[in-house]
Amino acid sequence: MKIVIVDESPVRAAILEDGLREAGFTNVERIAEMRSLLARIYAIDPDVILIDLENPSRDILEQMFQVSRAVRRPVAMFVDQSDAASIQASVDAGVSAYIVDGLKKERIKSILDLCVSRFNAFSRLQDELARAKSEIEERKTIDRAKGLLMKAKKLSEEDAYRLMRSTAMREKKKIFEIAQAIITASELFK
Amino acid sequence: MTAEREHLRIGFIPLADAASLFVAVDKGFAAQEGLDVELVQEVSWSNVRDKLNIGMFDAAHLLAPIAVASSLGVGHVKTPIVAPYNLAMNGNAITISPTLHEAMQARLDGDALDPLATARALARVVADRKAAQAEPLTFGMTFPFSGHNYQLRYWMAAGGVDPDEDVRLVVLPPPYMVGSLAQGHVDGFCVGAPWNSVAVDLGVGHILHFSVELFSRCAEKSLAMRESFALEHPNVVAALLRALHRAARFIGEADPHEIAALLARPDRVGVGADVILRTLQGRLKIAPDGATRENARYLLLGQEGAERPDPTQAAWLYAQMARWGQAPVSTALLDAAKAVFRPDLFDAALPAAPRPGDAIGAFCGPKFDERDLDAYLAAFPIRRAP
């Protein structure tokens, strides 16, 4: 069975491709460039097309199904119109599947389930990355505020941190927020 | 206030004909009706349709033919959709490359403003290219179920060009139209504002016809919602319709510069205000040399009762689907198509709003008669077999 992945994100496409291969779908191709999209799809002649939901080329694919219906009777997008839960899950995850040929419903269902979990894994990965980045930023801010306190109040590093922490607890705020306030105040006093 | 549910998510594509939605939110008309409307910008019509169908959007700015197709289960998963409000009528244009423009001028026999004369000129150019064994001309449009597709096809076929045999019709997302014309991937396209004007400004396109020159009234964008949503939330629907009506009236009365500036925002249409202004005023630069053409009916937002959905318009859109082989011909489908447009919901919310006439006003061809669809379709020499 031939599967085409249309995705502009190389990382996500790779995650998806790996998952499909692990599941035994070895004939997988990726199209990243949208200009030659239709020509490539016609050349590859896939059974299933998986596309990132936010890809503007989805409208182009819809036309392909209109035009080639006479030739090959391609049908069905997502899984089946009776399967509302699958549609919901795939849209939530950001993936859309187009079935080009008369595939068995069970087979496409397993492909789509795999895509949904892979797409979700990808967005978790991105969330973690964003969180890690913001943690680094927070630490930098706290260090800067600590330095300002040490200088202004002649405190040791440990005492400066303790002062910020007790202030944060008293005001029911995060240490990061106190640190931001210290930095803002020091800019104003400059 | 009257609404059962205040928060609404409404999807839209960045186009000038979503103006009433933008104004209803940005000028506070929705809030005054007790609605908290969140407008969500989308990249493709497929996405707008899917998110509406599965309930991620409560309502959407949608191509009127998609509302009909969704309800009929044509081309995609069947979901009953209702369209209680017309966001826009008309507003499209056909733009062609300078090369094609020159070729058509040379083969024009008659008035360049007459769509039948230009369609025949196109047919001669197509025949010339066939004789010279050149590649067929390629035209872009925005979606298989769109006014753009049907307007382009109707016009071409009127001149004797079979849109499926003699030329290539391709779908392109509106923001890619101008680039594709500039790079020669397409020879022309039919699209809404602002993309025709953008092509003219860049010197890569000539506006050949406004869509209003082909059809005097053509439902373009609907405010669409799931039938179940409309049934469950009649007061929300009425409140939203009143907000849209006030917005449309405001657009008609306010300084167009103010409206253009509002639409130009990056989270709305996101192009220059001057380009949008031309659309709102129906005065478009049509050629790179600066020539302009004017038509006060270029884009109807609230004027002439354009807001009130007219089932005859839905019937006409379904007839186009049948003509081009997208849908089979049947009375049941015709009735289902007409039931998508809901003047009853509109009248319940806005009993005093003006009622439109129901003419399609095609520039040529048989008069549209929904009571005898077979005879109407049979009157076209070029069409797909049912």
PDB file of C-alpha atoms in Angstrom, chain A residues 8 34-35 38 53-60 62-67 69 77-78 80-81 84 87-88 91-92 96 98, chain B residues 42-47 49-51 54 56 75-78 141-145 169-173 176 183 185 325-326:
ATOM      1  CA  GLU A   8       5.668  21.295   5.441  1.00  0.00           C
ATOM      2  CA  MET A  34       3.299  22.480  -2.772  1.00  0.00           C
ATOM      3  CA  ARG A  35       3.970  23.775  -6.255  1.00  0.00           C
ATOM      4  CA  LEU A  38      -0.727  17.428  -7.975  1.00  0.00           C
ATOM      5  CA  LEU A  53      -4.803  20.079   8.434  1.00  0.00           C
ATOM      6  CA  GLU A  54      -3.405  23.605   8.341  1.00  0.00           C
ATOM      7  CA  ASN A  55      -1.835  23.120   4.913  1.00  0.00           C
ATOM      8  CA  PRO A  56      -3.478  25.493   2.378  1.00  0.00           C
ATOM      9  CA  SER A  57      -3.021  22.791  -0.285  1.00  0.00           C
ATOM     10  CA  ARG A  58      -5.973  20.889   1.149  1.00  0.00           C
ATOM     11  CA  ASP A  59      -8.264  22.811  -1.202  1.00  0.00           C
ATOM     12  CA  ILE A  60      -6.139  21.631  -4.134  1.00  0.00           C
ATOM     13  CA  GLU A  62     -10.291  18.407  -2.838  1.00  0.00           C
ATOM     14  CA  GLN A  63     -10.277  19.302  -6.508  1.00  0.00           C
ATOM     15  CA  MET A  64      -8.193  16.272  -7.348  1.00  0.00           C
ATOM     16  CA  PHE A  65     -10.909  14.095  -5.878  1.00  0.00           C
ATOM     17  CA  GLN A  66     -13.545  15.914  -7.906  1.00  0.00           C
ATOM     18  CA  VAL A  67     -11.637  15.608 -11.148  1.00  0.00           C
ATOM     19  CA  ARG A  69     -13.653  10.580  -9.585  1.00  0.00           C
ATOM     20  CA  MET A  77     -11.907  11.609   3.545  1.00  0.00           C
ATOM     21  CA  PHE A  78     -11.045  10.940   7.153  1.00  0.00           C
ATOM     22  CA  ASP A  80     -16.160   7.250   7.184  1.00  0.00           C
ATOM     23  CA  GLN A  81     -18.929   9.729   7.640  1.00  0.00           C
ATOM     24  CA  ALA A  84     -17.726  11.049  14.027  1.00  0.00           C
ATOM     25  CA  ILE A  87     -13.079  12.648  12.530  1.00  0.00           C
ATOM     26  CA  GLN A  88     -13.077  14.641  15.750  1.00  0.00           C
ATOM     27  CA  VAL A  91      -9.124  17.232  13.391  1.00  0.00           C
ATOM     28  CA  ASP A  92      -8.125  17.848  17.007  1.00  0.00           C
ATOM     29  CA  SER A  96      -6.587  14.763   7.630  1.00  0.00           C
ATOM     30  CA  TYR A  98      -7.755  11.040   2.120  1.00  0.00           C
TER      31      TYR A  98
ATOM     32  CA  GLU B  42      -8.273  29.971   8.457  1.00  0.00           C
ATOM     33  CA  VAL B  43      -6.060  28.932   5.549  1.00  0.00           C
ATOM     34  CA  SER B  44      -8.360  26.796   3.423  1.00  0.00           C
ATOM     35  CA  TRP B  45     -12.044  26.321   2.674  1.00  0.00           C
ATOM     36  CA  SER B  46     -11.665  22.607   3.450  1.00  0.00           C
ATOM     37  CA  ASN B  47     -10.578  23.533   6.947  1.00  0.00           C
ATOM     38  CA  ARG B  49     -15.915  23.382   6.314  1.00  0.00           C
ATOM     39  CA  ASP B  50     -14.461  20.529   8.420  1.00  0.00           C
ATOM     40  CA  LYS B  51     -14.194  22.584  11.594  1.00  0.00           C
ATOM     41  CA  ILE B  54     -17.494  18.720  13.543  1.00  0.00           C
ATOM     42  CA  MET B  56     -15.088  23.325  16.359  1.00  0.00           C
ATOM     43  CA  GLY B  75     -17.786  15.861  -2.521  1.00  0.00           C
ATOM     44  CA  HIS B  76     -17.372  15.225   1.176  1.00  0.00           C
ATOM     45  CA  VAL B  77     -18.909  14.028   4.426  1.00  0.00           C
ATOM     46  CA  LYS B  78     -22.602  14.894   4.537  1.00  0.00           C
ATOM     47  CA  MET B 141     -10.178  29.219  -9.157  1.00  0.00           C
ATOM     48  CA  THR B 142     -10.562  28.804  -5.419  1.00  0.00           C
ATOM     49  CA  PHE B 143     -12.546  25.620  -4.855  1.00  0.00           C
ATOM     50  CA  PRO B 144     -14.506  22.984  -6.791  1.00  0.00           C
ATOM     51  CA  PHE B 145     -17.707  24.210  -5.078  1.00  0.00           C
ATOM     52  CA  LEU B 169      -9.024  24.497 -14.430  1.00  0.00           C
ATOM     53  CA  VAL B 170      -6.992  24.271 -11.241  1.00  0.00           C
ATOM     54  CA  VAL B 171      -7.708  25.095  -7.629  1.00  0.00           C
ATOM     55  CA  LEU B 172      -5.359  27.603  -6.021  1.00  0.00           C
ATOM     56  CA  PRO B 173      -5.588  29.154  -2.564  1.00  0.00           C
ATOM     57  CA  TYR B 176      -1.202  32.011  -4.366  1.00  0.00           C
ATOM     58  CA  GLN B 183       5.214  32.885 -12.942  1.00  0.00           C
ATOM     59  CA  HIS B 185       1.608  28.680 -14.036  1.00  0.00           C
ATOM     60  CA  GLY B 325     -21.282  16.569 -13.185  1.00  0.00           C
ATOM     61  CA  GLN B 326     -20.579  17.254  -9.510  1.00  0.00           C
TER      62      GLN B 326
END
